[in-house]
Amino acid sequence: NAGVTQTPKFQVLKTGQSMTLQCAQDMNHNSMYWYRQDPGMGLRLIYYSASEGTTDKGEVPNGYNVSRLNKREFSLRLESAAPSQTSVYFCASSGLQGAVARGYTFGSGTRLTVV
Amino acid sequence: ILNVEQSPQSLHVQEGDSTNFTCSFPSSNFYALHWYRWETAKSPEALFVMTLNGDEKKKGRISATLNTKEGYSYLYIKGSQPEDSATYLCAFDGSQGNLIFGKGTKLSVKP
């Protein structure tokens, strides 16, 4: 089925370790996003990519880097993980209808624990 | 900082009850208002994308209205069923190039 594929589903890291979360979409969407979800905080935008070759910071970018490898793939990297980055991470993508984003399609999420 | 507020935070209803909840958002630089349904242990799924003042959208027993001049949207569920239990998110699409999400309304429907 077409959609957003996110890996891994679960990960435990030690403080200071690095890792990359992978995201790929097969819907030919221009825009891709990384959100984190914490209890009581809702979904908060980390980084987004409006089109291939561009990336922009969201609300909570500190401690993260991203790469828009091609139109399909948008990865999120934690260079030196901290316990404050324990969260559930969601990748999403959207196309455009005129100038307005269509509904986002979300990946299944990555539950990350940093100990 | 743009603010999207949803109320109530949580709601408990009996099967068969009709219910509604509110999303308020900035009334300037409005492009669209999104509604998502988010079941536990799953990912959010798009319900509606609304763009015009006075828009009404419907999908089965769920409908939504939009007032862009005063900056609010209502989501209605008619005859709630246990399978409607989920968190309902709204999100504001302004000129910033991405969605700003509210914290959601968690709906529990008891059989």
GROMACS .gro file of C-alpha atoms in nm:
model
  226
    1ASN     CA    1   0.000   0.000   0.000
    2ALA     CA    2   0.117   0.352  -0.077
    3GLY     CA    3   0.219   0.553   0.224
    4VAL     CA    4   0.496   0.666   0.454
    5THR     CA    5   0.742   0.407   0.579
    6GLN     CA    6   0.934   0.489   0.894
    7THR     CA    7   1.214   0.285   1.053
    8PRO     CA    8   1.291   0.170   1.313
    9LYS     CA    9   0.969   0.129   1.514
   10PHE     CA   10   1.150   0.112   1.848
   11GLN     CA   11   1.497   0.213   1.962
   12VAL     CA   12   1.680   0.242   2.292
   13LEU     CA   13   1.993   0.458   2.298
   14LYS     CA   14   2.245   0.544   2.562
   15THR     CA   15   2.312   0.911   2.630
   16GLY     CA   16   2.564   1.039   2.378
   17GLN     CA   17   2.497   0.776   2.112
   18SER     CA   18   2.392   0.878   1.764
   19MET     CA   19   2.129   0.739   1.532
   20THR     CA   20   1.932   0.816   1.219
   21LEU     CA   21   1.560   0.772   1.176
   22GLN     CA   22   1.464   0.687   0.821
   23CYS     CA   23   1.150   0.796   0.638
   24ALA     CA   24   1.039   0.725   0.282
   25GLN     CA   25   0.717   0.804   0.095
   26ASP     CA   26   0.596   0.669  -0.236
   27MET     CA   27   0.318   0.918  -0.309
   28ASN     CA   28   0.534   1.164  -0.503
   29HIS     CA   29   0.476   1.428  -0.233
   30ASN     CA   30   0.690   1.738  -0.237
   31SER     CA   31   0.677   1.815   0.135
   32MET     CA   32   0.800   1.603   0.424
   33TYR     CA   33   0.805   1.664   0.798
   34TRP     CA   34   0.942   1.530   1.126
   35TYR     CA   35   0.735   1.572   1.442
   36ARG     CA   36   0.782   1.458   1.797
   37GLN     CA   37   0.499   1.373   2.031
   38ASP     CA   38   0.532   1.407   2.406
   39PRO     CA   39   0.263   1.365   2.671
   40GLY     CA   40   0.064   1.685   2.718
   41MET     CA   41   0.255   1.862   2.440
   42GLY     CA   42   0.086   1.748   2.122
   43LEU     CA   43   0.275   1.715   1.796
   44ARG     CA   44   0.567   1.954   1.765
   45LEU     CA   45   0.752   2.015   1.441
   46ILE     CA   46   1.125   1.944   1.445
   47TYR     CA   47   1.221   2.006   1.081
   48TYR     CA   48   1.045   2.008   0.749
   49SER     CA   49   1.134   2.000   0.382
   50ALA     CA   50   0.901   2.186   0.148
   51SER     CA   51   1.067   2.035  -0.157
   52GLU     CA   52   1.366   1.828  -0.258
   53GLY     CA   53   1.684   2.016  -0.174
   54THR     CA   54   1.535   2.241   0.096
   55THR     CA   55   1.502   2.199   0.470
   56ASP     CA   56   1.379   2.435   0.740
   57LYS     CA   57   1.372   2.438   1.118
   58GLY     CA   58   1.048   2.389   1.300
   59GLU     CA   59   0.953   2.461   1.658
   60VAL     CA   60   1.204   2.228   1.831
   61PRO     CA   61   1.510   2.172   1.607
   62ASN     CA   62   1.788   2.175   1.868
   63GLY     CA   63   1.981   1.848   1.888
   64TYR     CA   64   1.863   1.726   1.547
   65ASN     CA   65   1.977   1.737   1.187
   66VAL     CA   66   1.791   1.632   0.873
   67SER     CA   67   1.870   1.530   0.519
   68ARG     CA   68   1.633   1.535   0.224
   69LEU     CA   69   1.819   1.270   0.029
   70ASN     CA   70   1.583   1.278  -0.269
   71LYS     CA   71   1.213   1.338  -0.323
   72ARG     CA   72   1.120   1.013  -0.150
   73GLU     CA   73   1.343   1.014   0.157
   74PHE     CA   74   1.379   1.245   0.457
   75SER     CA   75   1.599   1.133   0.745
   76LEU     CA   76   1.633   1.268   1.099
   77ARG     CA   77   1.964   1.237   1.282
   78LEU     CA   78   2.039   1.262   1.652
   79GLU     CA   79   2.412   1.329   1.679
   80SER     CA   80   2.443   1.292   2.056
   81ALA     CA   81   2.126   1.161   2.212
   82ALA     CA   82   2.000   1.309   2.538
   83PRO     CA   83   1.726   1.182   2.774
   84SER     CA   84   1.517   1.488   2.676
   85GLN     CA   85   1.492   1.338   2.329
   86THR     CA   86   1.298   1.041   2.459
   87SER     CA   87   0.978   1.070   2.259
   88VAL     CA   88   0.767   0.923   1.981
   89TYR     CA   89   0.877   1.054   1.641
   90PHE     CA   90   0.649   1.079   1.341
   91CYS     CA   91   0.740   1.142   0.982
   92ALA     CA   92   0.473   1.284   0.751
   93SER     CA   93   0.438   1.393   0.393
   94SER     CA   94   0.192   1.601   0.194
   95GLY     CA   95   0.121   1.710  -0.159
   96LEU     CA   96  -0.036   2.038  -0.258
   97GLN     CA   97  -0.379   2.121  -0.390
   98GLY     CA   98  -0.329   2.466  -0.534
   99ALA     CA   99  -0.137   2.650  -0.264
  100VAL     CA  100  -0.291   2.449   0.018
  101ALA     CA  101  -0.144   2.133   0.166
  102ARG     CA  102  -0.353   1.824   0.137
  103GLY     CA  103  -0.401   1.618   0.450
  104TYR     CA  104  -0.076   1.484   0.583
  105THR     CA  105   0.004   1.114   0.561
  106PHE     CA  106   0.188   0.996   0.868
  107GLY     CA  107   0.429   0.710   0.923
  108SER     CA  108   0.367   0.460   1.200
  109GLY     CA  109   0.605   0.631   1.443
  110THR     CA  110   0.934   0.553   1.616
  111ARG     CA  111   0.936   0.515   1.991
  112LEU     CA  112   1.280   0.630   2.107
  113THR     CA  113   1.408   0.594   2.461
  114VAL     CA  114   1.737   0.754   2.566
  115VAL     CA  115   1.879   0.620   2.892
  116ILE     CA  116   0.415   3.194   1.831
  117LEU     CA  117   0.096   3.075   1.665
  118ASN     CA  118  -0.147   2.907   1.900
  119VAL     CA  119  -0.403   2.641   1.819
  120GLU     CA  120  -0.633   2.556   2.109
  121GLN     CA  121  -0.865   2.260   2.138
  122SER     CA  122  -1.137   2.205   2.394
  123PRO     CA  123  -1.222   2.007   2.585
  124GLN     CA  124  -0.900   1.814   2.650
  125SER     CA  125  -1.098   1.496   2.704
  126LEU     CA  126  -1.454   1.382   2.677
  127HIS     CA  127  -1.636   1.072   2.797
  128VAL     CA  128  -1.971   0.991   2.636
  129GLN     CA  129  -2.208   0.697   2.616
  130GLU     CA  130  -2.266   0.502   2.297
  131GLY     CA  131  -2.535   0.677   2.096
  132ASP     CA  132  -2.462   1.025   2.233
  133SER     CA  133  -2.383   1.303   1.990
  134THR     CA  134  -2.089   1.522   2.075
  135ASN     CA  135  -1.885   1.813   1.950
  136PHE     CA  136  -1.556   1.982   2.022
  137THR     CA  137  -1.384   2.303   1.932
  138CYS     CA  138  -1.066   2.418   1.766
  139SER     CA  139  -0.962   2.783   1.779
  140PHE     CA  140  -0.685   2.922   1.562
  141PRO     CA  141  -0.541   3.254   1.439
  142SER     CA  142  -0.781   3.434   1.207
  143SER     CA  143  -0.502   3.602   1.007
  144ASN     CA  144  -0.293   3.447   0.727
  145PHE     CA  145  -0.535   3.157   0.702
  146TYR     CA  146  -0.484   2.894   0.432
  147ALA     CA  147  -0.660   2.586   0.568
  148LEU     CA  148  -0.775   2.402   0.878
  149HIS     CA  149  -0.713   2.029   0.906
  150TRP     CA  150  -0.881   1.767   1.126
  151TYR     CA  151  -0.716   1.433   1.208
  152ARG     CA  152  -0.829   1.123   1.391
  153TRP     CA  153  -0.563   0.951   1.600
  154GLU     CA  154  -0.630   0.610   1.748
  155THR     CA  155  -0.409   0.480   2.027
  156ALA     CA  156  -0.095   0.301   1.901
  157LYS     CA  157  -0.161   0.415   1.545
  158SER     CA  158  -0.069   0.725   1.347
  159PRO     CA  159  -0.295   1.024   1.278
  160GLU     CA  160  -0.526   0.994   0.979
  161ALA     CA  161  -0.662   1.292   0.788
  162LEU     CA  162  -1.036   1.353   0.821
  163PHE     CA  163  -1.092   1.692   0.661
  164VAL     CA  164  -0.906   1.982   0.505
  165MET     CA  165  -1.118   2.297   0.507
  166THR     CA  166  -1.028   2.618   0.329
  167LEU     CA  167  -1.329   2.848   0.292
  168ASN     CA  168  -1.519   3.041   0.556
  169GLY     CA  169  -1.850   2.865   0.610
  170ASP     CA  170  -1.715   2.533   0.479
  171GLU     CA  171  -1.892   2.223   0.604
  172LYS     CA  172  -1.746   1.877   0.549
  173LYS     CA  173  -1.901   1.541   0.628
  174LYS     CA  174  -1.772   1.184   0.642
  175GLY     CA  175  -2.028   0.936   0.766
  176ARG     CA  176  -2.136   1.041   1.117
  177ILE     CA  177  -1.856   1.296   1.150
  178SER     CA  178  -1.888   1.652   1.025
  179ALA     CA  179  -1.698   1.977   1.067
  180THR     CA  180  -1.768   2.347   1.022
  181LEU     CA  181  -1.531   2.637   0.974
  182ASN     CA  182  -1.543   3.006   1.068
  183THR     CA  183  -1.224   3.175   0.949
  184LYS     CA  184  -1.333   3.528   1.045
  185GLU     CA  185  -1.355   3.444   1.414
  186GLY     CA  186  -1.099   3.163   1.404
  187TYR     CA  187  -1.283   2.850   1.510
  188SER     CA  188  -1.392   2.512   1.380
  189TYR     CA  189  -1.630   2.258   1.531
  190LEU     CA  190  -1.613   1.881   1.487
  191TYR     CA  191  -1.941   1.693   1.541
  192ILE     CA  192  -1.994   1.322   1.590
  193LYS     CA  193  -2.351   1.202   1.563
  194GLY     CA  194  -2.450   0.887   1.752
  195SER     CA  195  -2.104   0.808   1.891
  196GLN     CA  196  -1.985   0.449   1.871
  197PRO     CA  197  -1.702   0.282   2.071
  198GLU     CA  198  -1.492   0.273   1.754
  199ASP     CA  199  -1.501   0.655   1.749
  200SER     CA  200  -1.281   0.654   2.058
  201ALA     CA  201  -0.965   0.838   1.957
  202THR     CA  202  -0.786   1.168   1.990
  203TYR     CA  203  -0.909   1.428   1.743
  204LEU     CA  204  -0.647   1.680   1.633
  205CYS     CA  205  -0.695   2.003   1.450
  206ALA     CA  206  -0.412   2.181   1.270
  207PHE     CA  207  -0.377   2.533   1.132
  208ASP     CA  208  -0.220   2.590   0.792
  209GLY     CA  209  -0.111   2.953   0.765
  210SER     CA  210   0.161   3.113   0.559
  211GLN     CA  211   0.441   2.945   0.754
  212GLY     CA  212   0.464   2.642   0.524
  213ASN     CA  213   0.369   2.373   0.772
  214LEU     CA  214   0.087   2.274   1.009
  215ILE     CA  215   0.055   2.390   1.367
  216PHE     CA  216  -0.125   2.122   1.565
  217GLY     CA  217  -0.348   2.160   1.867
  218LYS     CA  218  -0.304   1.920   2.158
  219GLY     CA  219  -0.616   1.729   2.069
  220THR     CA  220  -0.943   1.623   2.227
  221LYS     CA  221  -0.941   1.268   2.359
  222LEU     CA  222  -1.281   1.106   2.310
  223SER     CA  223  -1.384   0.791   2.496
  224VAL     CA  224  -1.713   0.628   2.402
  225LYS     CA  225  -1.849   0.374   2.649
  226PRO     CA  226  -2.067   0.089   2.521
   0.00000   0.00000   0.00000
